[in-house]
Structure formats: structure tokens, C-alpha cells
mmCIF file of C-alpha atoms in Angstrom:
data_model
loop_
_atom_site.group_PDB
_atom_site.id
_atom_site.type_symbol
_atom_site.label_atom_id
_atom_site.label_comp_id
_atom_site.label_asym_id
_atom_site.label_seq_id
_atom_site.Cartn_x
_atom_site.Cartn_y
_atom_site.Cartn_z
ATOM 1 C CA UNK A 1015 -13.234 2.519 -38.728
ATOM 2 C CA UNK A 1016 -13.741 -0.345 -36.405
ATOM 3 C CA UNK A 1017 -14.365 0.694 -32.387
ATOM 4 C CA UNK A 1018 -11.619 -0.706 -30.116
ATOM 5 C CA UNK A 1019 -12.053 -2.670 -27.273
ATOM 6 C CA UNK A 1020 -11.930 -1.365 -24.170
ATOM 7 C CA UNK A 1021 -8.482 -2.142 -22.180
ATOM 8 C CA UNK A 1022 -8.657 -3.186 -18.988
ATOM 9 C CA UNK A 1023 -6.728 -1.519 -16.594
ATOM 10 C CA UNK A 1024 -5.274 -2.981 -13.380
ATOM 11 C CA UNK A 1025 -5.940 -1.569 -10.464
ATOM 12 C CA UNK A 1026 -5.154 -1.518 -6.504
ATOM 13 C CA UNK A 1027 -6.677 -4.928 -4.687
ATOM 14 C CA UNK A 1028 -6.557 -7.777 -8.332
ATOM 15 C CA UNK A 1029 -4.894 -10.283 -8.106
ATOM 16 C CA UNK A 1030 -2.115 -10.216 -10.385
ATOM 17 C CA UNK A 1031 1.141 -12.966 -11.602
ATOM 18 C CA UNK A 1032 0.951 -14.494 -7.959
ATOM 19 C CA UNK A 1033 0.147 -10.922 -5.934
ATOM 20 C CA UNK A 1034 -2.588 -8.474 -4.741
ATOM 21 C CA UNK A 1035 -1.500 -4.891 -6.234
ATOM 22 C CA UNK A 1036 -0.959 -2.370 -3.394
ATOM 23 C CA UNK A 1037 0.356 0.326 -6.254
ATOM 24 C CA UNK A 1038 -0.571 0.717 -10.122
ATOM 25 C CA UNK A 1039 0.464 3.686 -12.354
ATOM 26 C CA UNK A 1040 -1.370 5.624 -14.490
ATOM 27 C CA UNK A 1041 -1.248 3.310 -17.003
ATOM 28 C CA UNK A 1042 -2.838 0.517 -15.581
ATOM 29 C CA UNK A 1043 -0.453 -1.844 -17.033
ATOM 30 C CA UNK A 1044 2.582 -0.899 -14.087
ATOM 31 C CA UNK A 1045 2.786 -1.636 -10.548
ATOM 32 C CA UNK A 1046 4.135 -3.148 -7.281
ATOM 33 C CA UNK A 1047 2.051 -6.502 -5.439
ATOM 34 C CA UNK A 1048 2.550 -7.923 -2.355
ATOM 35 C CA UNK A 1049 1.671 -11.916 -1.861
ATOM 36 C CA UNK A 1050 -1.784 -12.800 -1.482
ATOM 37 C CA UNK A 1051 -0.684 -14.863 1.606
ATOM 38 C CA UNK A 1052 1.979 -14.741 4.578
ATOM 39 C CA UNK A 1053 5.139 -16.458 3.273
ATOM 40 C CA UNK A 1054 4.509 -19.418 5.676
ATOM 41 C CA UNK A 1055 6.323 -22.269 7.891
ATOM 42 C CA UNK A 1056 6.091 -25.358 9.321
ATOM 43 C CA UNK A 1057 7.720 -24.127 12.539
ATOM 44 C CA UNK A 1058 7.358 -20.844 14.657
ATOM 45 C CA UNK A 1059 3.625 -20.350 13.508
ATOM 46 C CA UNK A 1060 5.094 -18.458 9.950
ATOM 47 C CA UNK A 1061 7.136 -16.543 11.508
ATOM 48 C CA UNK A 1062 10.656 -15.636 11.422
ATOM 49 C CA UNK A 1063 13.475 -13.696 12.227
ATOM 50 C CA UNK A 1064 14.782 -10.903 9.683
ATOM 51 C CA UNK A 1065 17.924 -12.405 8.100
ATOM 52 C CA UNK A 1066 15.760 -15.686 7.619
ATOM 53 C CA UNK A 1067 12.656 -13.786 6.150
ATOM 54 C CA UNK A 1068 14.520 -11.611 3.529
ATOM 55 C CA UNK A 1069 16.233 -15.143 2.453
ATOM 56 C CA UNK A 1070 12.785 -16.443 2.280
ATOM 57 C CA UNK A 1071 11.065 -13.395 0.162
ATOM 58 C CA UNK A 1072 14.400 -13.583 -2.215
ATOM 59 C CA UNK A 1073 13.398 -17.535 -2.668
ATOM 60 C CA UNK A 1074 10.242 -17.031 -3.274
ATOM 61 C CA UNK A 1075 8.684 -17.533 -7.111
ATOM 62 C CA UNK A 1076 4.987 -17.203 -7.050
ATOM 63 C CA UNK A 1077 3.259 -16.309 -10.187
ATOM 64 C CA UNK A 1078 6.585 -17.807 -12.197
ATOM 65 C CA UNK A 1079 8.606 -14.622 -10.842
ATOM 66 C CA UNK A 1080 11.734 -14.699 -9.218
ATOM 67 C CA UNK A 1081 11.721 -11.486 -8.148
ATOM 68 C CA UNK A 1082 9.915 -10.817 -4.711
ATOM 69 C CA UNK A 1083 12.106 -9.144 -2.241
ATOM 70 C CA UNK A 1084 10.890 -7.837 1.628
ATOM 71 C CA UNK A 1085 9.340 -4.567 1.429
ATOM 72 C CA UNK A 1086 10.637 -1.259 2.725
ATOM 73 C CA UNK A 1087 8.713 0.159 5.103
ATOM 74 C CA UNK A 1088 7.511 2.711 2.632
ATOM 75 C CA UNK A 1089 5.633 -0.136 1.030
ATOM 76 C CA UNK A 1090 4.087 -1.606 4.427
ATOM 77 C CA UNK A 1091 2.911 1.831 4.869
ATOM 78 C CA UNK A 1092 1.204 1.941 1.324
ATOM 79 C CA UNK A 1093 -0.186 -2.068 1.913
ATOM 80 C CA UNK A 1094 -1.233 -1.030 5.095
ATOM 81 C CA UNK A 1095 -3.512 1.303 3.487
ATOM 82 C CA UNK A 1096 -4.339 0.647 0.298
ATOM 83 C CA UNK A 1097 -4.898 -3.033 1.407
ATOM 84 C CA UNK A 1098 -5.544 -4.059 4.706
ATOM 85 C CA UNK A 1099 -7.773 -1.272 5.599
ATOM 86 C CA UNK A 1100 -9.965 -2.078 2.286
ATOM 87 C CA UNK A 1101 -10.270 -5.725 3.593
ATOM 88 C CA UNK A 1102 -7.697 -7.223 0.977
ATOM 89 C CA UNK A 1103 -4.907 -9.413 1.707
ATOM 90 C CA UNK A 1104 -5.921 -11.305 4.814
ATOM 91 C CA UNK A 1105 -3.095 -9.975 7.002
ATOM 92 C CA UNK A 1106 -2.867 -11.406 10.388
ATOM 93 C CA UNK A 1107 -3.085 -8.684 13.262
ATOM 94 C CA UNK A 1108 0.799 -8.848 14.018
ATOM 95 C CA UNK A 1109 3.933 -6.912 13.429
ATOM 96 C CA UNK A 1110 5.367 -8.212 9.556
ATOM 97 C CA UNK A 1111 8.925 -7.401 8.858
ATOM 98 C CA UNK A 1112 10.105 -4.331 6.255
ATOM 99 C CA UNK A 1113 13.211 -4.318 5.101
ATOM 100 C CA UNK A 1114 14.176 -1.343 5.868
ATOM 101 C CA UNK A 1115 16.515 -0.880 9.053
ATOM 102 C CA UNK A 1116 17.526 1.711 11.933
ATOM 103 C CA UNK A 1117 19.469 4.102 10.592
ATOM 104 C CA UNK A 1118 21.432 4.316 14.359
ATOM 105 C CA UNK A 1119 21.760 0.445 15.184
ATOM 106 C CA UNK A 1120 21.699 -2.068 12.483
ATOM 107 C CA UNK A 1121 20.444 -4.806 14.518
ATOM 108 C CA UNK A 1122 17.280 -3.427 14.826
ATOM 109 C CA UNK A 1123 14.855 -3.290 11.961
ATOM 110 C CA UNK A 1124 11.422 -1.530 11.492
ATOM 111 C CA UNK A 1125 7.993 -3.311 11.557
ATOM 112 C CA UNK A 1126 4.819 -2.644 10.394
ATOM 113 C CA UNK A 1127 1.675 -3.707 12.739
ATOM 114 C CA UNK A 1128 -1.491 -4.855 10.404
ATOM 115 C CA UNK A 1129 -3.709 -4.022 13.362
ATOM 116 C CA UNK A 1130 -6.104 -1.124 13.998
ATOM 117 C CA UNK A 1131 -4.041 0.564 16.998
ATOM 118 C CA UNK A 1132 -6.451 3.313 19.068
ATOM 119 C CA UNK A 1133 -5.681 6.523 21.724
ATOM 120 C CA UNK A 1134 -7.781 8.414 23.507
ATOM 121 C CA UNK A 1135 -6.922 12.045 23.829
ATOM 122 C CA UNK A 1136 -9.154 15.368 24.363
ATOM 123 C CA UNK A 1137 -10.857 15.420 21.585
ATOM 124 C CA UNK A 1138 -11.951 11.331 21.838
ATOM 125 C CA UNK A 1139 -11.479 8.218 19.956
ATOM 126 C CA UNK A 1140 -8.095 8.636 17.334
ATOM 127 C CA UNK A 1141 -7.028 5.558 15.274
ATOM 128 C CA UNK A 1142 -3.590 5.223 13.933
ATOM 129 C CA UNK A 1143 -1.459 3.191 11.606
ATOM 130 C CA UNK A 1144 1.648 1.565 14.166
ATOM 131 C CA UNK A 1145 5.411 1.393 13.084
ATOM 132 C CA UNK A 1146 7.947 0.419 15.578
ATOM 133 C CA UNK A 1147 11.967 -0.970 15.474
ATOM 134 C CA UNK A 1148 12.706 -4.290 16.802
ATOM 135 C CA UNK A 1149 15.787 -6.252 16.990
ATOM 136 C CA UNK A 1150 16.299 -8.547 13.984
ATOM 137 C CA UNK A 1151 16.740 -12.238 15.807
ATOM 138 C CA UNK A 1152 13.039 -11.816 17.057
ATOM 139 C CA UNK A 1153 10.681 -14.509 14.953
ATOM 140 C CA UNK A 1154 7.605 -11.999 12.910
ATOM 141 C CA UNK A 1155 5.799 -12.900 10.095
ATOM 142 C CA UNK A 1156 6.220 -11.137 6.599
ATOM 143 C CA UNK A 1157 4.707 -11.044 3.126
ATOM 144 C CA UNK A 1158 7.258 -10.399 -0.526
ATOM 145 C CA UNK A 1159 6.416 -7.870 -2.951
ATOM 146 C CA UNK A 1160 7.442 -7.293 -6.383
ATOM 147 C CA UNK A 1161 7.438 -4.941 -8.960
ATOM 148 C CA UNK A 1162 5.701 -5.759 -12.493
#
């Protein structure tokens, strides 16, 4: 009986159909990406307000998908640490929009910092990953992700 081939599996950090994987399954072969790059513009330095930014992500076809959407902010969690802390993705130390907003006041909308944010307590030196809610006409940058 001939010996098979290996199969490659996927995994977190490839590049993959026009995104870095944040998330593969146990497969290999299933997963969520994020684009490589911040979805950018001429004006406003890439940045842009909510409304504006989910548009964008929803326009967006890299990798010949049509897919991409604005992540939760779930997903910015799991990009903040599956990516950004490994070195991958080239985020820009900023807030970058989720999609996900306040539960209290829809005008507001939650934000995930790709920064290194630090305290100082008794017990010394704590680093910590940064979420916060901003209102949804203020101009941040943001990345799409889809699932594949």
C-alpha cells in the first residue's frame, strides 16, 4: 500500500485567501482570519468612524472573498492574543473598532487597544489587554475578518 502524504494543516499566524488566521479548528482545514493590513484611507490617517468602517469591512474582497465583516469584540480579544502579542499582523498601537456595541447606549461601541497597557499595584509590574466603549462618530482604525 502506497504511504500518503502528509497534509498540511493550517494553523494560527499563515497567511491564508487574503488573511492572517487568528482561529483554526481541529482540523486544520477551518478557521476565522483577520486582514493582514488595516483597511486603509486616503483621509483621516485610516481611520474612521463606526458606521463608515463596518460599510468598509462589508466592501471589502481580499483574497477573492466577499465576505469580511468587523469583528466582535470576542474576536479582537482572540487577535489580540493569538496575533499581536506573537508579533503577527502589524497592528498599529491604537484603539480598532469591534462590532460589537453597548448593550445600555447604542451610540457607543466597544474598542479594542493593540497596545501593551501596564499598572503598578503591590505586588509590581501587571500588564493587561485594554477594552473600552466609545461613541461611534469618533474616526479609529479597524481590520475585517472572515470565516473560511
Amino acid at each position: 500500500m502506497p504511504e500518503l502524504a502528509p497534509v498540511n494543516k493550517l494553523k494560527i499566524g499563515d497567511m491564508h485567501e487574503g488573511g492572517l488566521i487568528f482561529y483554526v479548528d481541529a482540523s486544520g482545514k477551518h478557521g476565522k482570519l483577520v486582514s493582514a493590513e488595516n483597511l486603509e484611507r486616503s483621509n483621516n490617517l485610516g481611520r474612521l468612524n463606526w458606521d463608515d468602517a463596518m460599510l468598509k469591512c462589508e466592501e471589502y474582497s481580499e483574497g477573492g472573498h466577499t465576505d469580511w465583516y468587523l469583528p466582535s469584540i470576542e474576536e479582537m480579544e482572540k487577535i489580540y492574543d493569538r496575533l499581536y502579542l506573537k508579533g503577527f499582523g502589524n497592528f498599529t498601537g491604537t484603539f480598532y473598532w469591534s462590532s460589537t456595541e453597548d448593550q445600555d447606549n447604542q451610540s457607543l461601541a466597544w474598542v479594542q487597544k493593540f497596545a501593551i497597557s501596564e499598572g503598578e499595584d503591590w505586588f509590581g509590574t501587571y500588564y493587561y489587554m485594554e477594552t473600552a466603549v466609545l461613541e461611534k462618530d469618533n474616526n479609529r482604525r479597524f481590520r475585517a475578518v472572515r470565516t473560511f
